[in-house]
Amino acid sequence: MLEADLLVVGAGIFGLATAYHYLRENPGKSVLIVDRMGDVGQGATAKSAAAFRANLFTSQTNRLLAGSSVDFFLHVQEKEGHDLGIMKVGYLVLRSREQFERVSEVAKMLEKMGAVRIYRREELMEKLKMNYDFSGDEEAELLNIMNVDYGIFGFKCGYMDADKLAYYYRDRIREMGGDFQFNTKVERVIVEPEVKLGIPREPRAWQKVKFSGIETNKGILKAKNLVLAAGGWSHLLLDPLGIDCISKPKKRQIFTVRPRTEEQRALLYNPNFNEEGVLPFTILPTEHYIRADKRDGTLWFALSDEMRPYSTDDEPEESFYYDNIYPIVVKYFPQLEGARVDNMWAGLYMINSVDHNPVVFRRANMVVATGDSGSGIMKGDAIGRISAALVQGKKEAELFGGEKIPTDRLEVVGRSLEPENFVF
Amino acid sequence: MLEADLLVVGAGIFGLATAYHYLRENPGKSVLIVDRMGDVGQGATAKSAAAFRANLFTSQTNRLLAGSSVDFFLHVQEKEGHDLGIMKVGYLVLRSREQFERVSEVAKMLEKMGAVRIYRREELMEKLKMNYDFSGDEEAELLNIMNVDYGIFGFKCGYMDADKLAYYYRDRIREMGGDFQFNTKVERVIVEPEVKLGIPREPRAWQKVKFSGIETNKGILKAKNLVLAAGGWSHLLLDPLGIDCISKPKKRQIFTVRPRTEEQRALLYNPNFNEEGVLPFTILPTEHYIRADKRDGTLWFALSDEMRPYSTDDEPEESFYYDNIYPIVVKYFPQLEGARVDNMWAGLYMINSVDHNPVVFRRANMVVATGDSGSGIMKGDAIGRISAALVQGKKEAELFGGEKIPTDRLEVVGRSLEPENFVF
């Protein structure tokens, strides 16, 4: 059986970016990427809103990971000429006074850096038709709806086309000789002793081990190095090895609405914030987000519900829109009255509850890259560089733009990162 | 239905200590503790070696949690006159040169504090009959056995009787009016909206929630406040709520051996380290530990195997002793030649891989106390005080001896503790 230099489990953005940067740094090495779906980026990647925010994080590590990745994506689209569907529509984070005060220090620092603009309510009212004040509205109080007092507008923010990004990496990987094997479900990671003794029940607890390959529904695949980038399914492969990736999956659903009235179209095609002439990627004080999809001409709605059970269930439920999204957004935007679901889908956030940063670490000859926490695509290129550096045993990874980051920064053991306050 | 002021799930040390300190600070409140077993401390508590080390940690937080708890236990036994079976036999951590160098800075600091004594090999050889040097021993090399070059001896260390500690808390709780309901399996935590609207599918995602009680195999129990201290089963109750306790369970097994020869008895009844005249709680360079049980006249052996799958399986397997323990310890102690298993049992470590400290946090009216990571009993009293303070909404907890600790120190979100290097 052929033994690949590198075997990557998962053809999402983390796995693809890892393979791409590994091949870029090691031309001629054999790389095989396996995925249970029929093409790249068909798991959580395809289900994502593919939003990005380069600077709009309170954690410095998050800003570094997202900032350098977004710069790389912009470079690919603007300098290399590969369309990634990037729409710099901006982020508009709407906050109540109380919410704003909790992040005002970072927001003001970001404003000084030129990364955001802080709008007060009066300024917003001229640009965006919505309800700002719910004083005396008993229904709003029951719905735990907060006033809109501030808007934090992030400039180097927006959304991209996740498919196009996945195809970009796939095509570059193929150009460099990397292979894909699709429709292949990984059953388990194979553990072997470094030195085989030919005794029963190897590896024993006192033997040094290596991860020599994977067992799939299509047979065994062997490799010198393994990268596990299986998104919301990573823990299912790691638990039997006794390795904790401190991340668990939650279903996240997106519902699209096609505007039926002039007022709804005016909400989508808001000309006051960006050159694309659409509503920015907007986060309400209730943490519902709205994405104006210019290509489809639809409004996308979602909510990262706290109490969602941890599970790999990723079936969308239409009732979630009518129960938890519509009643809230129609209070903020009465022009959405009667807006019904046009399309819906669901994917998994692989959530690291400690600091909402990805989790990347090495054990023996295996590197794990997971814990996207819902911001995996926008950090994907940096994660790929860190993960590829770890495969090579490097202490530092160089991110796009030249900044270096220690490869153990996203390690589980002894983890100690700044918490992130901008979690949407 | 009666609604308790406090309902505690789990009558292990964390749950018991929480109930005890809550009642101590709130006399007259109604407290109910439920457990699936027939008495207190019958889960992981009963399966533990109940070892303790007051200062022998590299993490300052660990030293504070264990130090104050051990002081409390000593106070209970020596001042209050309740026998907890405490045996101050000391810890003897045997290290190779390379291992010692990784912790020498902390070890020397602890020696200056008077907490440990560092032995060099020559000094140890006069006190303990074992193999120290395996140069040229090919079998030892295959077994990844390391030389013994240093011994770090911790004074305020040893083991206690976990049953007696559990009974101590149980009896004090009963004296203060606390109730127990045993043989009760908790199926799920009940989530309700703070304000009930009488609509379908409550709580909706936009409603504030409370944890109003639990569903058990014997019916529903309601409470104003809930404490979840369910050890290695905690995540099974938390996952459906979408709450991550960043801890997972691993089976840990103890095998006892009854000495059959004079030399084996001499190993157990070593007079050179402590007033009890038994071998200290000894950790080999391979991380196997040996506990000389004076009362039973047996030697206990165990190994926290890294690659053990995460699972709630807690059945002991005799093969683990013959595969993974005996071949190693007999190399260090040839006098154990032929030593066979006399008794064995297994329990769960609830492991927090980030920093091996317990995990204690509050969500709405529920406090979670878990993540013992194998050192739960020795930190149990401090955890109970932190957890009881969190139930009362306090920002600080006062530990035994008067030192204060912020109640969010062991919180998941934004966690940032010193890593622990002494993990056995």
CSV table of N, CA and C in Angstrom, one decimal, chain B residues 97-199:
chain,number,residue,atom,x,y,z
B,97,ARG,N,16.9,12.3,35.3
B,97,ARG,CA,17.5,13.6,35.2
B,97,ARG,C,16.7,14.5,34.3
B,98,GLU,N,16.4,14.0,33.1
B,98,GLU,CA,15.7,14.8,32.1
B,98,GLU,C,14.3,15.3,32.7
B,99,GLN,N,13.6,14.4,33.3
B,99,GLN,CA,12.3,14.8,33.9
B,99,GLN,C,12.5,15.8,35.0
B,100,PHE,N,13.5,15.6,35.8
B,100,PHE,CA,13.7,16.5,36.9
B,100,PHE,C,14.0,17.9,36.4
B,101,GLU,N,14.8,18.0,35.4
B,101,GLU,CA,15.2,19.3,34.9
B,101,GLU,C,14.0,20.1,34.4
B,102,ARG,N,13.0,19.4,34.0
B,102,ARG,CA,11.8,20.2,33.5
B,102,ARG,C,11.0,20.8,34.7
B,103,VAL,N,11.2,20.3,35.9
B,103,VAL,CA,10.4,20.9,37.0
B,103,VAL,C,11.4,21.4,38.1
B,104,SER,N,12.7,21.4,37.8
B,104,SER,CA,13.6,21.6,38.9
B,104,SER,C,13.4,23.0,39.5
B,105,GLU,N,13.0,24.0,38.7
B,105,GLU,CA,12.9,25.3,39.3
B,105,GLU,C,11.8,25.4,40.4
B,106,VAL,N,10.6,24.8,40.0
B,106,VAL,CA,9.5,24.7,41.0
B,106,VAL,C,9.9,23.9,42.2
B,107,ALA,N,10.5,22.7,41.9
B,107,ALA,CA,10.9,21.8,43.0
B,107,ALA,C,11.8,22.5,44.0
B,108,LYS,N,12.8,23.3,43.5
B,108,LYS,CA,13.7,24.0,44.3
B,108,LYS,C,13.0,25.1,45.1
B,109,MET,N,12.1,25.8,44.5
B,109,MET,CA,11.3,26.8,45.2
B,109,MET,C,10.5,26.1,46.3
B,110,LEU,N,9.9,25.0,46.0
B,110,LEU,CA,9.1,24.3,47.0
B,110,LEU,C,10.0,23.8,48.2
B,111,GLU,N,11.3,23.4,47.8
B,111,GLU,CA,12.2,23.0,48.9
B,111,GLU,C,12.5,24.1,49.8
B,112,LYS,N,12.7,25.3,49.2
B,112,LYS,CA,13.0,26.5,50.0
B,112,LYS,C,11.8,26.8,51.0
B,113,MET,N,10.6,26.6,50.5
B,113,MET,CA,9.4,26.8,51.3
B,113,MET,C,9.3,25.7,52.4
B,114,GLY,N,10.1,24.7,52.3
B,114,GLY,CA,10.0,23.6,53.3
B,114,GLY,C,8.9,22.6,53.0
B,115,ALA,N,8.4,22.7,51.8
B,115,ALA,CA,7.3,21.8,51.4
B,115,ALA,C,7.8,20.4,50.9
B,116,VAL,N,9.0,20.4,50.3
B,116,VAL,CA,9.5,19.1,49.8
B,116,VAL,C,11.0,19.0,50.1
B,117,ARG,N,11.5,17.8,50.0
B,117,ARG,CA,12.9,17.5,50.1
B,117,ARG,C,13.3,16.9,48.8
B,118,ILE,N,14.4,17.3,48.2
B,118,ILE,CA,14.9,16.7,47.0
B,118,ILE,C,16.0,15.7,47.3
B,119,TYR,N,15.8,14.5,47.0
B,119,TYR,CA,16.8,13.4,47.2
B,119,TYR,C,17.5,13.2,45.9
B,120,ARG,N,18.8,13.0,46.0
B,120,ARG,CA,19.6,12.5,44.8
B,120,ARG,C,19.6,11.0,44.9
B,121,ARG,N,20.0,10.4,43.8
B,121,ARG,CA,20.0,8.9,43.7
B,121,ARG,C,20.7,8.3,44.9
B,122,GLU,N,21.9,8.8,45.2
B,122,GLU,CA,22.7,8.2,46.2
B,122,GLU,C,22.0,8.1,47.6
B,123,GLU,N,21.3,9.2,47.9
B,123,GLU,CA,20.6,9.2,49.1
B,123,GLU,C,19.4,8.3,49.1
B,124,LEU,N,18.7,8.2,48.0
B,124,LEU,CA,17.6,7.3,47.8
B,124,LEU,C,18.0,5.8,48.0
B,125,MET,N,19.2,5.5,47.5
B,125,MET,CA,19.6,4.1,47.5
B,125,MET,C,19.8,3.6,48.9
B,126,GLU,N,20.0,4.5,49.8
B,126,GLU,CA,20.1,4.0,51.2
B,126,GLU,C,18.8,3.8,51.9
B,127,LYS,N,17.7,4.3,51.2
B,127,LYS,CA,16.4,4.3,51.9
B,127,LYS,C,15.4,3.3,51.2
B,128,LEU,N,15.7,3.1,49.9
B,128,LEU,CA,14.7,2.4,49.1
B,128,LEU,C,15.4,1.4,48.2
B,129,LYS,N,15.0,0.1,48.3
B,129,LYS,CA,15.6,-0.9,47.5
B,129,LYS,C,14.9,-1.1,46.2
B,130,MET,N,15.5,-0.6,45.1
B,130,MET,CA,14.9,-0.7,43.8
B,130,MET,C,16.0,-0.6,42.8
B,131,ASN,N,15.7,-0.8,41.5
B,131,ASN,CA,16.6,-0.6,40.4
B,131,ASN,C,16.6,0.9,40.0
B,132,TYR,N,17.8,1.5,40.0
B,132,TYR,CA,17.9,2.9,39.6
B,132,TYR,C,18.4,3.1,38.2
B,133,ASP,N,19.2,2.2,37.7
B,133,ASP,CA,20.0,2.4,36.5
B,133,ASP,C,19.7,1.3,35.5
B,134,PHE,N,19.3,1.6,34.3
B,134,PHE,CA,18.9,0.6,33.4
B,134,PHE,C,19.8,0.7,32.1
B,135,SER,N,21.0,1.3,32.3
B,135,SER,CA,21.9,1.4,31.1
B,135,SER,C,22.2,0.0,30.6
B,136,GLY,N,22.1,-0.1,29.3
B,136,GLY,CA,22.5,-1.4,28.7
B,136,GLY,C,21.4,-2.5,28.8
B,137,ASP,N,20.3,-2.2,29.5
B,137,ASP,CA,19.2,-3.1,29.7
B,137,ASP,C,18.2,-3.0,28.5
B,138,GLU,N,18.3,-3.9,27.5
B,138,GLU,CA,17.5,-3.7,26.3
B,138,GLU,C,16.0,-3.8,26.5
B,139,GLU,N,15.7,-4.7,27.4
B,139,GLU,CA,14.3,-4.9,27.7
B,139,GLU,C,13.7,-3.6,28.3
B,140,ALA,N,14.5,-3.0,29.2
B,140,ALA,CA,14.0,-1.7,29.8
B,140,ALA,C,13.9,-0.6,28.7
B,141,GLU,N,14.7,-0.7,27.8
B,141,GLU,CA,14.6,0.3,26.7
B,141,GLU,C,13.3,0.1,25.9
B,142,LEU,N,13.0,-1.1,25.6
B,142,LEU,CA,11.8,-1.4,24.9
B,142,LEU,C,10.6,-1.0,25.7
B,143,LEU,N,10.7,-1.1,27.0
B,143,LEU,CA,9.6,-0.8,27.9
B,143,LEU,C,9.5,0.8,28.2
B,144,ASN,N,10.4,1.5,27.5
B,144,ASN,CA,10.5,2.9,27.7
B,144,ASN,C,10.7,3.3,29.2
B,145,ILE,N,11.5,2.5,29.9
B,145,ILE,CA,11.8,2.7,31.3
B,145,ILE,C,12.9,3.7,31.5
B,146,MET,N,12.7,4.6,32.4
B,146,MET,CA,13.8,5.7,32.6
B,146,MET,C,14.5,5.4,33.9
B,147,ASN,N,15.7,5.9,34.0
B,147,ASN,CA,16.4,5.8,35.3
B,147,ASN,C,15.8,6.6,36.4
B,148,VAL,N,16.1,6.3,37.6
B,148,VAL,CA,15.7,7.1,38.7
B,148,VAL,C,16.9,7.9,39.2
B,149,ASP,N,16.9,9.2,39.0
B,149,ASP,CA,18.0,10.0,39.3
B,149,ASP,C,17.7,10.9,40.5
B,150,TYR,N,16.4,11.3,40.7
B,150,TYR,CA,16.0,12.2,41.8
B,150,TYR,C,14.7,11.7,42.4
B,151,GLY,N,14.5,12.1,43.6
B,151,GLY,CA,13.2,11.8,44.2
B,151,GLY,C,12.8,13.2,44.9
B,152,ILE,N,11.6,13.6,44.5
B,152,ILE,CA,11.0,14.8,45.2
B,152,ILE,C,10.0,14.3,46.2
B,153,PHE,N,10.4,14.5,47.5
B,153,PHE,CA,9.5,14.0,48.6
B,153,PHE,C,8.7,15.1,49.2
B,154,GLY,N,7.4,15.0,49.0
B,154,GLY,CA,6.4,16.0,49.6
B,154,GLY,C,6.0,15.7,50.9
B,155,PHE,N,6.1,16.6,51.9
B,155,PHE,CA,5.8,16.3,53.3
B,155,PHE,C,4.3,16.2,53.6
B,156,LYS,N,3.6,17.3,53.2
B,156,LYS,CA,2.2,17.4,53.6
B,156,LYS,C,1.4,16.7,52.5
B,157,CYS,N,1.7,15.4,52.4
B,157,CYS,CA,1.1,14.6,51.4
B,157,CYS,C,0.8,13.2,51.9
B,158,GLY,N,0.0,12.4,51.2
B,158,GLY,CA,-0.3,11.1,51.7
B,158,GLY,C,-1.6,10.6,51.1
B,159,TYR,N,-2.4,9.9,51.9
B,159,TYR,CA,-3.7,9.5,51.4
B,159,TYR,C,-4.7,9.5,52.6
B,160,MET,N,-5.9,9.5,52.3
B,160,MET,CA,-6.9,9.5,53.3
B,160,MET,C,-8.0,8.4,53.0
B,161,ASP,N,-9.0,8.4,53.8
B,161,ASP,CA,-10.1,7.4,53.6
B,161,ASP,C,-11.3,8.2,53.0
B,162,ALA,N,-11.5,8.0,51.7
B,162,ALA,CA,-12.5,8.7,50.9
B,162,ALA,C,-13.9,8.5,51.5
B,163,ASP,N,-14.2,7.3,52.0
B,163,ASP,CA,-15.5,7.0,52.6
B,163,ASP,C,-15.7,7.8,53.8
B,164,LYS,N,-14.6,7.9,54.7
B,164,LYS,CA,-14.8,8.6,55.9
B,164,LYS,C,-15.0,10.1,55.6
B,165,LEU,N,-14.3,10.6,54.6
B,165,LEU,CA,-14.5,12.0,54.3
B,165,LEU,C,-16.0,12.3,53.8
B,166,ALA,N,-16.4,11.4,53.0
B,166,ALA,CA,-17.8,11.5,52.5
B,166,ALA,C,-18.8,11.4,53.6
B,167,TYR,N,-18.6,10.5,54.5
B,167,TYR,CA,-19.5,10.3,55.7
B,167,TYR,C,-19.4,11.6,56.6
B,168,TYR,N,-18.2,12.1,56.7
B,168,TYR,CA,-18.1,13.3,57.5
B,168,TYR,C,-19.0,14.4,57.0
B,169,TYR,N,-18.9,14.7,55.7
B,169,TYR,CA,-19.8,15.7,55.1
B,169,TYR,C,-21.3,15.3,55.2
B,170,ARG,N,-21.6,14.1,54.9
B,170,ARG,CA,-23.0,13.6,55.0
B,170,ARG,C,-23.6,13.9,56.4
B,171,ASP,N,-22.8,13.5,57.4
B,171,ASP,CA,-23.4,13.6,58.8
B,171,ASP,C,-23.5,15.1,59.2
B,172,ARG,N,-22.6,15.9,58.8
B,172,ARG,CA,-22.7,17.4,59.1
B,172,ARG,C,-23.9,18.0,58.3
B,173,ILE,N,-24.1,17.5,57.1
B,173,ILE,CA,-25.2,18.0,56.3
B,173,ILE,C,-26.5,17.6,56.9
B,174,ARG,N,-26.6,16.4,57.4
B,174,ARG,CA,-27.8,15.9,58.0
B,174,ARG,C,-28.1,16.7,59.3
B,175,GLU,N,-27.0,16.9,60.1
B,175,GLU,CA,-27.2,17.7,61.3
B,175,GLU,C,-27.7,19.1,61.1
B,176,MET,N,-27.4,19.6,59.9
B,176,MET,CA,-27.9,21.0,59.6
B,176,MET,C,-29.2,20.9,58.8
B,177,GLY,N,-29.8,19.7,58.7
B,177,GLY,CA,-31.1,19.6,58.1
B,177,GLY,C,-31.2,19.3,56.7
B,178,GLY,N,-30.0,19.0,56.1
B,178,GLY,CA,-30.0,18.7,54.7
B,178,GLY,C,-30.5,17.2,54.5
B,179,ASP,N,-31.1,17.0,53.3
B,179,ASP,CA,-31.7,15.7,53.0
B,179,ASP,C,-31.0,15.0,51.8
B,180,PHE,N,-31.1,13.7,51.8
B,180,PHE,CA,-30.5,12.9,50.7
B,180,PHE,C,-31.6,12.1,50.1
B,181,GLN,N,-31.5,11.9,48.8
B,181,GLN,CA,-32.4,10.9,48.1
B,181,GLN,C,-31.5,10.1,47.2
B,182,PHE,N,-31.3,8.8,47.7
B,182,PHE,CA,-30.4,7.9,46.9
B,182,PHE,C,-31.1,7.1,45.9
B,183,ASN,N,-30.4,6.3,45.2
B,183,ASN,CA,-30.9,5.3,44.2
B,183,ASN,C,-31.8,6.1,43.2
B,184,THR,N,-31.4,7.3,42.9
B,184,THR,CA,-32.2,8.2,42.0
B,184,THR,C,-31.3,8.6,40.8
B,185,LYS,N,-31.7,8.2,39.7
B,185,LYS,CA,-30.9,8.5,38.5
B,185,LYS,C,-31.5,9.7,37.8
B,186,VAL,N,-30.7,10.7,37.6
B,186,VAL,CA,-31.1,12.0,37.0
B,186,VAL,C,-31.1,11.8,35.4
B,187,GLU,N,-32.3,12.0,34.8
B,187,GLU,CA,-32.4,11.8,33.4
B,187,GLU,C,-32.0,13.1,32.6
B,188,ARG,N,-32.5,14.2,33.2
B,188,ARG,CA,-32.2,15.5,32.5
B,188,ARG,C,-32.5,16.7,33.4
B,189,VAL,N,-31.9,17.8,33.0
B,189,VAL,CA,-32.1,19.0,33.7
B,189,VAL,C,-33.3,19.7,33.0
B,190,ILE,N,-34.2,20.2,33.8
B,190,ILE,CA,-35.4,20.9,33.2
B,190,ILE,C,-35.1,22.4,33.0
B,191,VAL,N,-35.4,22.8,31.8
B,191,VAL,CA,-35.2,24.2,31.4
B,191,VAL,C,-36.5,24.9,31.2
B,192,GLU,N,-36.7,26.0,31.8
B,192,GLU,CA,-38.0,26.7,31.7
B,192,GLU,C,-37.7,28.2,31.4
B,193,PRO,N,-38.6,28.9,30.8
B,193,PRO,CA,-38.5,30.3,30.6
B,193,PRO,C,-38.6,31.0,32.0
B,194,GLU,N,-37.9,32.1,32.2
B,194,GLU,CA,-38.1,32.8,33.5
B,194,GLU,C,-39.5,33.3,33.6
B,195,VAL,N,-40.0,33.8,32.4
B,195,VAL,CA,-41.4,34.3,32.4
B,195,VAL,C,-42.2,33.4,31.4
B,196,LYS,N,-43.1,32.6,31.9
B,196,LYS,CA,-43.8,31.7,31.1
B,196,LYS,C,-44.9,32.4,30.3
B,197,LEU,N,-45.0,32.2,29.0
B,197,LEU,CA,-46.0,32.8,28.1
B,197,LEU,C,-47.1,31.9,27.7
B,198,GLY,N,-46.9,30.6,28.0
B,198,GLY,CA,-48.0,29.7,27.6
B,198,GLY,C,-48.1,29.4,26.1
B,199,ILE,N,-46.9,29.6,25.4
B,199,ILE,CA,-46.9,29.4,23.9
B,199,ILE,C,-46.2,28.0,23.7
